Tab-separated table of C-alpha atoms in Angstrom:
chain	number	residue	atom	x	y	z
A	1	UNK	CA	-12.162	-25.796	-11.732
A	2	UNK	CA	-10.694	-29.256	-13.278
A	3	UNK	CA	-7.046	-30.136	-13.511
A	4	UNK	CA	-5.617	-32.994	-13.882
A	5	UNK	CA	-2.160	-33.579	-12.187
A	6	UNK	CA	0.513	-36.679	-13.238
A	7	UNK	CA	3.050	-37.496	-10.861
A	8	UNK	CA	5.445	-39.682	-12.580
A	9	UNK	CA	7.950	-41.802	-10.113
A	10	UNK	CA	9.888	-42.634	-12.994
A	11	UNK	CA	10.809	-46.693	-12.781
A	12	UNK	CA	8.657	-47.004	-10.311
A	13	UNK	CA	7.119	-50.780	-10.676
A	14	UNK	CA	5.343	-52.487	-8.525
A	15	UNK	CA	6.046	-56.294	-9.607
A	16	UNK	CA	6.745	-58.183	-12.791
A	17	UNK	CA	4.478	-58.020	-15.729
A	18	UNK	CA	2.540	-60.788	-17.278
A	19	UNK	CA	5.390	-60.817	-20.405
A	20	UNK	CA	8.416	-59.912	-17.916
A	21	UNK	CA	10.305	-63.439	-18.888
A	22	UNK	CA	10.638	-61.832	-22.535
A	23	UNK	CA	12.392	-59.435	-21.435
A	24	UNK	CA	14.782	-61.441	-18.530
A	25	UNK	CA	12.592	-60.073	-15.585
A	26	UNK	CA	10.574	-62.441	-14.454
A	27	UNK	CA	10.427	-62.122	-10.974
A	28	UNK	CA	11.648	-58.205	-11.153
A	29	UNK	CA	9.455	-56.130	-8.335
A	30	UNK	CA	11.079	-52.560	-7.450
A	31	UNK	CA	8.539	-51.875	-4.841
A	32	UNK	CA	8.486	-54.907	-3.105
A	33	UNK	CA	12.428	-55.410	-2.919
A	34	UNK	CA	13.404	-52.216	-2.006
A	35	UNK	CA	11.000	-52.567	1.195
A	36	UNK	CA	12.525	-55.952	1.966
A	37	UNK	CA	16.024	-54.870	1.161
A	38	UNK	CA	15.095	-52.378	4.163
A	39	UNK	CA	13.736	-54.911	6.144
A	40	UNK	CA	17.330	-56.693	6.069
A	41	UNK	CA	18.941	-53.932	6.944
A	42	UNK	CA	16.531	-53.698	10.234
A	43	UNK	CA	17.108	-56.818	10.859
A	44	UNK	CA	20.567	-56.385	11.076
A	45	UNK	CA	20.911	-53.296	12.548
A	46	UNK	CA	17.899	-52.552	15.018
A	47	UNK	CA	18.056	-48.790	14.330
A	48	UNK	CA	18.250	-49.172	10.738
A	49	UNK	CA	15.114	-47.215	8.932
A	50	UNK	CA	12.078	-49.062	7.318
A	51	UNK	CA	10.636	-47.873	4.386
A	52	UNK	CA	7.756	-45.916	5.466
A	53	UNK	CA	5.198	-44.667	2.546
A	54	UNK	CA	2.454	-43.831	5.146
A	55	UNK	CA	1.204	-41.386	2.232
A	56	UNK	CA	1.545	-43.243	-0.656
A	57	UNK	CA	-0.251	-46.396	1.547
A	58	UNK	CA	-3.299	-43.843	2.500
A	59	UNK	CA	-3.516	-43.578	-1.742
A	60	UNK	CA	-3.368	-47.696	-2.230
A	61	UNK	CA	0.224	-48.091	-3.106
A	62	UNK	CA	0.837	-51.121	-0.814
A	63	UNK	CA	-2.764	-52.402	-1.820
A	64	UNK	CA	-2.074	-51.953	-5.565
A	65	UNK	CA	1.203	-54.081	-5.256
A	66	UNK	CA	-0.757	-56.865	-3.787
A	67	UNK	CA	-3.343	-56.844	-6.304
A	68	UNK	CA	-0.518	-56.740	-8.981
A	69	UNK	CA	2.019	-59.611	-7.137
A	70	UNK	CA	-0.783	-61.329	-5.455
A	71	UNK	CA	1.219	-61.187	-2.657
A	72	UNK	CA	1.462	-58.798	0.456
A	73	UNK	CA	5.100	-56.503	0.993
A	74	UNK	CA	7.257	-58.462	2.824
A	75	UNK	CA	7.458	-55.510	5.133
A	76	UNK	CA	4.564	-53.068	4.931
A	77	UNK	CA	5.083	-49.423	4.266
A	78	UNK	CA	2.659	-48.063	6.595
A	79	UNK	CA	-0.784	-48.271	7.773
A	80	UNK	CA	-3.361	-47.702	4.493
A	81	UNK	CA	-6.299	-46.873	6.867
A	82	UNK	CA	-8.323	-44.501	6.201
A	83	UNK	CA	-7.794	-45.250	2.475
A	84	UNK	CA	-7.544	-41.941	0.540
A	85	UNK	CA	-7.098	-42.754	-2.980
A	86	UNK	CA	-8.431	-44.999	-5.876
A	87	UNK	CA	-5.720	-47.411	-6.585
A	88	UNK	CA	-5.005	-50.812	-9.192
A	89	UNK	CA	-2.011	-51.454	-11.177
A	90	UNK	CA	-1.507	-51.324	-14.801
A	91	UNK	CA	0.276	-53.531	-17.639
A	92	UNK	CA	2.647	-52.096	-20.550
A	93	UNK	CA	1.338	-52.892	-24.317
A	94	UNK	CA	4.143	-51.234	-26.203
A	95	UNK	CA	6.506	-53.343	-27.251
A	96	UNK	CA	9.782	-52.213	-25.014
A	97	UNK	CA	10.412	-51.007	-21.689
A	98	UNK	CA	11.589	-47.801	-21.981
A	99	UNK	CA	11.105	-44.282	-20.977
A	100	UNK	CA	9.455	-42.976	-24.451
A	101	UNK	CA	7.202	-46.174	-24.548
A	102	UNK	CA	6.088	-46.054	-20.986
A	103	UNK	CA	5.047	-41.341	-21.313
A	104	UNK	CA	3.425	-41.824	-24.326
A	105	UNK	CA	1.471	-45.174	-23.742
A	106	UNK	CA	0.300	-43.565	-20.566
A	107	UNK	CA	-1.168	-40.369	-22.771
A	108	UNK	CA	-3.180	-42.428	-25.354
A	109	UNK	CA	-0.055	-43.566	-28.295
A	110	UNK	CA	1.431	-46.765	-26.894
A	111	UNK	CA	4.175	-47.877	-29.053
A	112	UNK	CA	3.980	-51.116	-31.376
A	113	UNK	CA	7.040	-50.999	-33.374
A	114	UNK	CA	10.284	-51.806	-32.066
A	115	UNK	CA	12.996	-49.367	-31.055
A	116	UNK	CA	16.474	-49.535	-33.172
A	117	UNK	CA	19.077	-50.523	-30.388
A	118	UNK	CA	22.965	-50.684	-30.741
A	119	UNK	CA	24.475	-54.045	-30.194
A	120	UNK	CA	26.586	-54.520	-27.057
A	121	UNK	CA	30.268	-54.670	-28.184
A	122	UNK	CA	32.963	-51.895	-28.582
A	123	UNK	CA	32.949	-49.490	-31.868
A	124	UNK	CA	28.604	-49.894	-31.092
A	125	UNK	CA	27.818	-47.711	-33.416
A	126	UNK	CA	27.818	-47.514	-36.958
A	127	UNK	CA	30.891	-45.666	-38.999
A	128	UNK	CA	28.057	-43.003	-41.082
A	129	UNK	CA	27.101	-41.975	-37.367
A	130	UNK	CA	30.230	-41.290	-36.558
A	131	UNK	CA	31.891	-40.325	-39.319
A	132	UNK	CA	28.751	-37.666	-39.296
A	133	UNK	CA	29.436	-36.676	-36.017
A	134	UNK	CA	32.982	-36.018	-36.751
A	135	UNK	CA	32.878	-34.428	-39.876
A	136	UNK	CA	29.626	-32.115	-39.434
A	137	UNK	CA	30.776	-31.530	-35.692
A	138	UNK	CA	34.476	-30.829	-36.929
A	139	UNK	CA	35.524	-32.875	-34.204
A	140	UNK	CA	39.105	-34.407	-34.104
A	141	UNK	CA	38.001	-37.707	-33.247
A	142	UNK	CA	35.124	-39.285	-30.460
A	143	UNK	CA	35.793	-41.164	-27.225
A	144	UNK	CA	33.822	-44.118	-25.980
A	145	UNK	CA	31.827	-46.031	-28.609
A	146	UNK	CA	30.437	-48.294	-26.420
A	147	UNK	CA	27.737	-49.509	-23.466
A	148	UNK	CA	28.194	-47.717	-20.430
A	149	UNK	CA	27.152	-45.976	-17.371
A	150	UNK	CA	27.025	-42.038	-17.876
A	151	UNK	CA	29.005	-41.933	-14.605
A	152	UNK	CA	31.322	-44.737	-14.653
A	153	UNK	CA	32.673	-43.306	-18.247
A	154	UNK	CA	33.107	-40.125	-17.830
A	155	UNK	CA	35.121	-41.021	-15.035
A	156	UNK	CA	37.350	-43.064	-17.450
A	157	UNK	CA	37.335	-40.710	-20.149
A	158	UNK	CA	36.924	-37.545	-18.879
A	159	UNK	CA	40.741	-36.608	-18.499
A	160	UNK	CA	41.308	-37.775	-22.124
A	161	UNK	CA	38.414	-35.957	-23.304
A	162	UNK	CA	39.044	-32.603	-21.591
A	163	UNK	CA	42.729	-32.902	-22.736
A	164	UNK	CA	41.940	-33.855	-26.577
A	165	UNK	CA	38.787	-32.090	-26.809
A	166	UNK	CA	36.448	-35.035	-28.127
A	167	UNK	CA	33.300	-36.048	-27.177
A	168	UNK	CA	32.375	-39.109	-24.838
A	169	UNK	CA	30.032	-40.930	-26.933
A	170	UNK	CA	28.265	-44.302	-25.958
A	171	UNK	CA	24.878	-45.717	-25.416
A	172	UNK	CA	22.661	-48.170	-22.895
A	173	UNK	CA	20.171	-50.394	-22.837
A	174	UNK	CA	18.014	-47.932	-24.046
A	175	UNK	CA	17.224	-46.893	-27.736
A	176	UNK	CA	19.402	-43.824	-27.003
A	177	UNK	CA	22.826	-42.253	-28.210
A	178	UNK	CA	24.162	-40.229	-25.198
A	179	UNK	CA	27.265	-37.740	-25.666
A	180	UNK	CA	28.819	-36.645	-22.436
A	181	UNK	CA	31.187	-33.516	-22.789
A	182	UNK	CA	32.883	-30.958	-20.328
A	183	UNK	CA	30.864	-27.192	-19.755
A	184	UNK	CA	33.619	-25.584	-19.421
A	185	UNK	CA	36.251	-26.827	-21.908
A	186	UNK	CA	33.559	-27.921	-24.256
A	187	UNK	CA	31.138	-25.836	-23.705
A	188	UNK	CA	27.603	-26.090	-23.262
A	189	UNK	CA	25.908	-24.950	-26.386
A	190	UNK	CA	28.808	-26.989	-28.564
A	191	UNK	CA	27.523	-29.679	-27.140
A	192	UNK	CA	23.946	-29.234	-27.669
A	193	UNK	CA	24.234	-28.205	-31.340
A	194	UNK	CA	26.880	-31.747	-31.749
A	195	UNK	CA	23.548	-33.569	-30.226
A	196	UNK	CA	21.395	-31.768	-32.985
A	197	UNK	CA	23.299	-33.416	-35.781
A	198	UNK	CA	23.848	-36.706	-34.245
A	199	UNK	CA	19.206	-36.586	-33.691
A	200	UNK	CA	19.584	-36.130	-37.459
A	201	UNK	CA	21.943	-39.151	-38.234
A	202	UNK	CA	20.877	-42.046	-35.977
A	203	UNK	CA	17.024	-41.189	-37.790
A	204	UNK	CA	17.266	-44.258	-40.021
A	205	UNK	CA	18.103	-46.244	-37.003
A	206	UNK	CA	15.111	-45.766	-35.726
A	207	UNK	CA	16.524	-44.187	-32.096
A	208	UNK	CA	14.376	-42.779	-29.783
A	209	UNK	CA	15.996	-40.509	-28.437
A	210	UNK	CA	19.843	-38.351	-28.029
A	211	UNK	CA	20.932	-37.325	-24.843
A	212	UNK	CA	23.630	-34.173	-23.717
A	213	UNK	CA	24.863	-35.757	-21.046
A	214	UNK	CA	27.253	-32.014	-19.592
A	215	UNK	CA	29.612	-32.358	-16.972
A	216	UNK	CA	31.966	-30.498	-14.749
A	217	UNK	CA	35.057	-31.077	-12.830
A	218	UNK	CA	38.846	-31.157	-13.196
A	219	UNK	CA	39.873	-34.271	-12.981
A	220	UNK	CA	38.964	-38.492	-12.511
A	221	UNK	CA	36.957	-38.871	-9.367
A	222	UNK	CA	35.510	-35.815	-9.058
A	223	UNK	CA	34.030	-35.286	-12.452
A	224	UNK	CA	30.300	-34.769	-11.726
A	225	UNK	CA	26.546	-34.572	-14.337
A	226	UNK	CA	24.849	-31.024	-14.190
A	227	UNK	CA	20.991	-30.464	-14.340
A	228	UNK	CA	21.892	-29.081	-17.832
A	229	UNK	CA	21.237	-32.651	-19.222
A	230	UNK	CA	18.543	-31.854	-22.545
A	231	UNK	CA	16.749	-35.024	-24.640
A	232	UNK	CA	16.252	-34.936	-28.378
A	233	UNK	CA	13.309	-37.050	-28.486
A	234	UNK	CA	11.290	-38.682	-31.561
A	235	UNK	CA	8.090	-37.330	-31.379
A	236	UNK	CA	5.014	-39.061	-30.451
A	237	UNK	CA	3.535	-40.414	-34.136
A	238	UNK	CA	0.148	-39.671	-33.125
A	239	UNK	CA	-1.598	-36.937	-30.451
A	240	UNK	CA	-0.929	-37.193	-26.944
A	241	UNK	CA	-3.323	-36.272	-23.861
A	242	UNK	CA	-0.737	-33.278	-23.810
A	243	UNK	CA	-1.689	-32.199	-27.561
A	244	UNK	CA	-5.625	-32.924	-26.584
A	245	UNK	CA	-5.462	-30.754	-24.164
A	246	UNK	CA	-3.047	-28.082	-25.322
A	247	UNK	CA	-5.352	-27.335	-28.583
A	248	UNK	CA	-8.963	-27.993	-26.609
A	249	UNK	CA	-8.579	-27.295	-22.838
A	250	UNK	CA	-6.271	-25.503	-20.551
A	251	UNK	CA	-2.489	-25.418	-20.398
A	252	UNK	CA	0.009	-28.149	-20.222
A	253	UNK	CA	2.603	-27.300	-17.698
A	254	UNK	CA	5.809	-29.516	-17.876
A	255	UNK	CA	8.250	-30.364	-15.047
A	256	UNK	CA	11.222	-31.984	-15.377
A	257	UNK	CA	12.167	-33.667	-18.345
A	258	UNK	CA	8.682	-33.980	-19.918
A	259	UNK	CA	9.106	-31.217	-22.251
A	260	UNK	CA	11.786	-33.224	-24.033
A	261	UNK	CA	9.890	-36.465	-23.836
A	262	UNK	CA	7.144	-35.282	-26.115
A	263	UNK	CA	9.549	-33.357	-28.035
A	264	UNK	CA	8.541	-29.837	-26.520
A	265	UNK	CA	5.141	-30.563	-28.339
A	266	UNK	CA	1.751	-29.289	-26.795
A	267	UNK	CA	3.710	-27.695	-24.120
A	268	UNK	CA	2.821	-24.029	-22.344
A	269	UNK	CA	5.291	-23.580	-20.013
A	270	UNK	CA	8.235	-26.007	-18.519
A	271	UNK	CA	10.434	-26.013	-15.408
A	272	UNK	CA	14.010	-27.651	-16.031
A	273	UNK	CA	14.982	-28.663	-12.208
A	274	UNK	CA	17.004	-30.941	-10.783
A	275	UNK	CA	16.602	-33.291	-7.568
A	276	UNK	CA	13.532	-34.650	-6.193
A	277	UNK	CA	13.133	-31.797	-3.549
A	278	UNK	CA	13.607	-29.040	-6.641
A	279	UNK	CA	11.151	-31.004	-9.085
A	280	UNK	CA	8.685	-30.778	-6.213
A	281	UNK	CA	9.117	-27.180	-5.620
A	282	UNK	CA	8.368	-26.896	-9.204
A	283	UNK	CA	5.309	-28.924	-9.602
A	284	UNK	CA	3.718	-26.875	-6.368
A	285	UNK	CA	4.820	-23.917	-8.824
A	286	UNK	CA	3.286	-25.181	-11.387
A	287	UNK	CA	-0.589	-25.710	-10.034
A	288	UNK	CA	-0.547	-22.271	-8.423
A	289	UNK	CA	-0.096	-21.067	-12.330
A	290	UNK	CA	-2.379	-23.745	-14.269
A	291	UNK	CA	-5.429	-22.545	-14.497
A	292	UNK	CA	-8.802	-24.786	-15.405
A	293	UNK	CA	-8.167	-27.437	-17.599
A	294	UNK	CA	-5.103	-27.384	-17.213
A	295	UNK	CA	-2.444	-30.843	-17.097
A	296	UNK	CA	0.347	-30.411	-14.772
A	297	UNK	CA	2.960	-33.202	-16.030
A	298	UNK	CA	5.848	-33.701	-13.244
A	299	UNK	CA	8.649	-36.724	-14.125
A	300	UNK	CA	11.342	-37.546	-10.737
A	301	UNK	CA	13.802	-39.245	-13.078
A	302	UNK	CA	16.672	-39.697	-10.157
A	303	UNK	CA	14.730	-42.647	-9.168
A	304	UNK	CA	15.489	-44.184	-12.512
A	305	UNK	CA	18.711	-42.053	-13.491
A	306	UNK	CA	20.645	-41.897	-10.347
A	307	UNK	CA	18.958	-44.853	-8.311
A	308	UNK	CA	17.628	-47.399	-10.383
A	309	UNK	CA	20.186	-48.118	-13.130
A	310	UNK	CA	22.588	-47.826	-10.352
A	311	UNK	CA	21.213	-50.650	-8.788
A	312	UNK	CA	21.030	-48.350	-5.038
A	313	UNK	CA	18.410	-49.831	-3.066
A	314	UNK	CA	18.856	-47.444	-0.624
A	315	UNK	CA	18.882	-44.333	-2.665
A	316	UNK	CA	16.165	-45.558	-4.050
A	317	UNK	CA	13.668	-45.860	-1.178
A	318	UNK	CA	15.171	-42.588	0.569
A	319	UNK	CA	14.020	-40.744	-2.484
A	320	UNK	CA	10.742	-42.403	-2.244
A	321	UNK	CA	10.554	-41.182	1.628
A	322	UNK	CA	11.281	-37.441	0.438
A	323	UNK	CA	8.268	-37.623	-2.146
A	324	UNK	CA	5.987	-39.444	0.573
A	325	UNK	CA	6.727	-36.594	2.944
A	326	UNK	CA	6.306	-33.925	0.707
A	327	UNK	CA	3.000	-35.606	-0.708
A	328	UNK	CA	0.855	-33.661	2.000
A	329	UNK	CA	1.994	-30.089	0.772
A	330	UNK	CA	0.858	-30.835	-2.751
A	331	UNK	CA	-2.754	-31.815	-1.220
A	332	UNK	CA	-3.166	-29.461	0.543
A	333	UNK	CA	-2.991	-27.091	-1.979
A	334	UNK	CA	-5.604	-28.600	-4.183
A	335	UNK	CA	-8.461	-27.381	-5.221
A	336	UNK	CA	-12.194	-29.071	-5.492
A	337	UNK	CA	-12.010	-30.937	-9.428
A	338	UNK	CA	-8.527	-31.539	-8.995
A	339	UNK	CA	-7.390	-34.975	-9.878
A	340	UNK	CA	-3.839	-36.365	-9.088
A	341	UNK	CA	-2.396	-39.382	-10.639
A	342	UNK	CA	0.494	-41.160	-9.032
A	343	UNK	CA	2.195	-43.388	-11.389
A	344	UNK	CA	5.315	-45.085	-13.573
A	345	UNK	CA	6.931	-45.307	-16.728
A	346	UNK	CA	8.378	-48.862	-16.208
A	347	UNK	CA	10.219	-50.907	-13.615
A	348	UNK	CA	14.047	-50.426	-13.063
A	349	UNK	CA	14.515	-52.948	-9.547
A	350	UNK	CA	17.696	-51.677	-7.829
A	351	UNK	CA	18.363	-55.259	-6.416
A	352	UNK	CA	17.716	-56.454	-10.244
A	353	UNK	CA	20.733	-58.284	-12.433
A	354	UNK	CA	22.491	-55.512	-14.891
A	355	UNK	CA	21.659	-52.263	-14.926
A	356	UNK	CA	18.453	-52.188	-17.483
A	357	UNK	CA	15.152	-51.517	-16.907
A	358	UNK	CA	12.743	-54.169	-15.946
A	359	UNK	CA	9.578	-54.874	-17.411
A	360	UNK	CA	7.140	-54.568	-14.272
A	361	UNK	CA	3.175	-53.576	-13.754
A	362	UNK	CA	3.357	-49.878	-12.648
A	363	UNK	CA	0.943	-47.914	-9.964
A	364	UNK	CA	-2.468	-46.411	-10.860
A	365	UNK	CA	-2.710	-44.299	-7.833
A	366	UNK	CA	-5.502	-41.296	-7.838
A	367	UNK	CA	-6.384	-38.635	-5.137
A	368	UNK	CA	-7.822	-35.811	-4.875
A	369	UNK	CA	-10.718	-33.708	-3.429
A	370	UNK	CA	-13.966	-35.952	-3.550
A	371	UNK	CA	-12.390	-39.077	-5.066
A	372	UNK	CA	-13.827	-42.204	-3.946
A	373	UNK	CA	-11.480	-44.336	-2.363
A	374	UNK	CA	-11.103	-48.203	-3.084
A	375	UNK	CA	-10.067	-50.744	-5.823
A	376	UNK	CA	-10.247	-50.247	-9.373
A	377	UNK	CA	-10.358	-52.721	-12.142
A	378	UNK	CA	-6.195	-53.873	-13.192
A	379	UNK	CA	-5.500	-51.769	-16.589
A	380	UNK	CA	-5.183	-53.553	-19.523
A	381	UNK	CA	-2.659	-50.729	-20.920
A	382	UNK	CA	-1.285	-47.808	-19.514
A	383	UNK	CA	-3.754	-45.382	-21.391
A	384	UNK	CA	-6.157	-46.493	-19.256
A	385	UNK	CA	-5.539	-44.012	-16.382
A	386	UNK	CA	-4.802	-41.580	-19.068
A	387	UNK	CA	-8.446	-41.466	-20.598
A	388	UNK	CA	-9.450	-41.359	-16.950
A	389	UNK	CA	-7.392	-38.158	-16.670
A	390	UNK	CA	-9.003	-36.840	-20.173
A	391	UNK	CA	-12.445	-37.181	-19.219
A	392	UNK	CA	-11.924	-35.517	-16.155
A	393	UNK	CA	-10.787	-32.320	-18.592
A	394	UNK	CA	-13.816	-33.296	-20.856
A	395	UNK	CA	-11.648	-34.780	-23.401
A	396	UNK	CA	-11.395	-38.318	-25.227
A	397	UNK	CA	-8.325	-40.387	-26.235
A	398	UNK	CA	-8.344	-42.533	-29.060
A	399	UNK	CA	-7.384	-45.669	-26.819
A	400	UNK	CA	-7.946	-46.277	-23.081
A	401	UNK	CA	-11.421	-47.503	-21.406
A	402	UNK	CA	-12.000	-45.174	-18.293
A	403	UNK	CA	-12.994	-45.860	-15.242
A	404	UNK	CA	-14.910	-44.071	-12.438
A	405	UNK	CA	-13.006	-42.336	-9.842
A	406	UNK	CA	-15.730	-40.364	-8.070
């Protein structure tokens, strides 16, 4: 039997990329200062917590960050002896730094164009998308219009919006139009079908994505985001790993949010959970039901979503802790052929300026039974460790020069 497994640590980077001062980020390196951000804390308070990655470290994470930095973690994450995994680091091709960019690059379609993006100033978006919104939507008006944090706004607008009955809708960084709305005075469904019609008017704008963003609560303070949260994603222009091996091999077998990534294309089966612990359960769900062949496609977006653009360094490398614990489970329950890839979308550093992502190398971490450990070559593009994945299933991407793991 031959699977292929992708765990993706969503923002996960492991220090800045070769381009990272086009983007603002020159010196941006997740990894590395969330470890030293714990290392201050130590310092300061003896019974303070490192961060301790024994796991990851046994797969080459701390290894891979000093091959991409040329530098060693300021504080190291745990002993890497005996080396279990085949590590290196890879760089980003497509042209931005986002989440769409970073999944498909990584399964053979890296993207060359450039995102449409809505400028940073209030009434962002254009009057035909709203006037859309509000006339196909039969809305009596829209709330927000701007860049903000999903949490900080509803927050602000929530009241108003619960009271009036219109949508919170704003944007980020991101190529993305995001409207937040109540479950319960809303309603759920309303606002899917409201983020339906807005997928169809910011088209021309070449957005990547539309995002429900469904909340509960009764009033400001205590308004809180419920795993009900569903992308509207462009889909990839060109096949995927996932469409390779949904048409030639086994079954793909989402969890998470990669169903909406690709735009529920070359999917079998997906798990919608919530929290890192839940989106673990699911992935061990998910190999005891894919069968040979089969890619098992697993995205942790709280380190990005709830962490990351946050800016919570401490979040942040708890989350990681809970993974690197939990790592063990997942190999113990694989199977000779099985191949796991531990990897990253793109950076988001926690101790970074603003709230964006931040252009960064990202892991290239594989395990598995009968993998030889050591260094691999540094990936020219993401796809890289895709087509390594692809030929394990006896499949070829169109981009992406493979290397050998065994």
């Amino acid at each position: 039997m031959k699977r292929s497994i992708i765990l993706m640590m969503d923002s996960f980077g492991i220090g800045g990329a070769e381009d990272a001062g086009r983007f603002g980020d020159q010196g941006a390196d997740t990894l590395g200062h969330i470890a030293r951000w714990f290392g201050k804390e130590r310092a300061k308070d003896p019974s303070a917590p490192l961060l301790a990655l024994p796991n990851l470290a046994r797969y080459g994470l701390e290894r891979a960050h000093e091959m991409s930095t040329g530098q060693k973690l300021a504080v190291s994450i745990g002993a890497a002896e005996p080396l279990e995994g085949a590590y290196t680091y890879a760089r980003e091709v497509s042209s931005g730094k986002d989440t769409l960019s970073g999944h498909w690059e990584l399964t053979g379609v890296p993207v060359m164009f450039d995102w449409g993006y809505f400028p940073d100033k209030p009434h962002c978006f254009p009057p035909d998308i709203i006037d859309g919104l509000i006339r196909e939507g039969h809305l009596p008006g829209v709330l927000g219009e701007k860049h903000a944090s999903g949490t900080v706004i509803i927050q602000e607008l929530g009241e108003e919006h619960m009271r009036t009955g219109k949508p919170i809708v704003y944007t980020s960084a991101d190529s993305v139009l995001q409207i937040a709305a109540h479950e319960k005075t809303f309603g759920l469904e309303n606002l899917y079908k409201l983020c339906e019609i807005a997928y169809k008017l910011v088209q021309p704008y070449h957005i990547a994505r539309v995002i429900a963003r469904p909340f509960v609560g009764e009033k400001a303070g205590e308004f809180t985001r419920t795993g009900n949260r569903h992308d509207y994603a462009v889909p990839a222009p060109e096949k995927t790993l996932l469409d390779e091996v949904y048409e030639k091999a086994g079954g793909v077998y989402a969890v998470g949010k990669i169903a909406d990534i690709f735009a529920h294309r070359g999917i079998t089966r997906a798990w919608h959970a919530t929290g890192l612990d839940v989106l673990f359960d699911a992935t061990l769900e998910a190999l005891e039901a894919a069968g040979d062949g089969s890619l098992i496609f697993t995205n942790f977006v709280d380190f990005d979503s709830t962490y990351g653009h946050r800016r919570d360094a401490k979040g942040y490398g708890e989350g990681l802790m809970t993974i690197d614990r939990r790592l063990p489970e997942l190999a113990a329950r694989l199977q000779p052929g099985d191949l796991v890839l531990v990897t990253a979308d793109h950076g988001c550093d926690p101790t970074w300026k603003g709230t964006d992502h931040t252009r960064e190398h990202v892991p290239m971490l594989f395990f598995g039974p009968g993998v030889r450990p050591g260094a691999l070559q540094p990936m020219d593009t993401y796809g890289d460790g895709g087509q390594i994945l692809a030929r394990h299933l006896g499949l070829e991407l169109t981009r992406g020069k493979a290397q050998e793991v065994y």
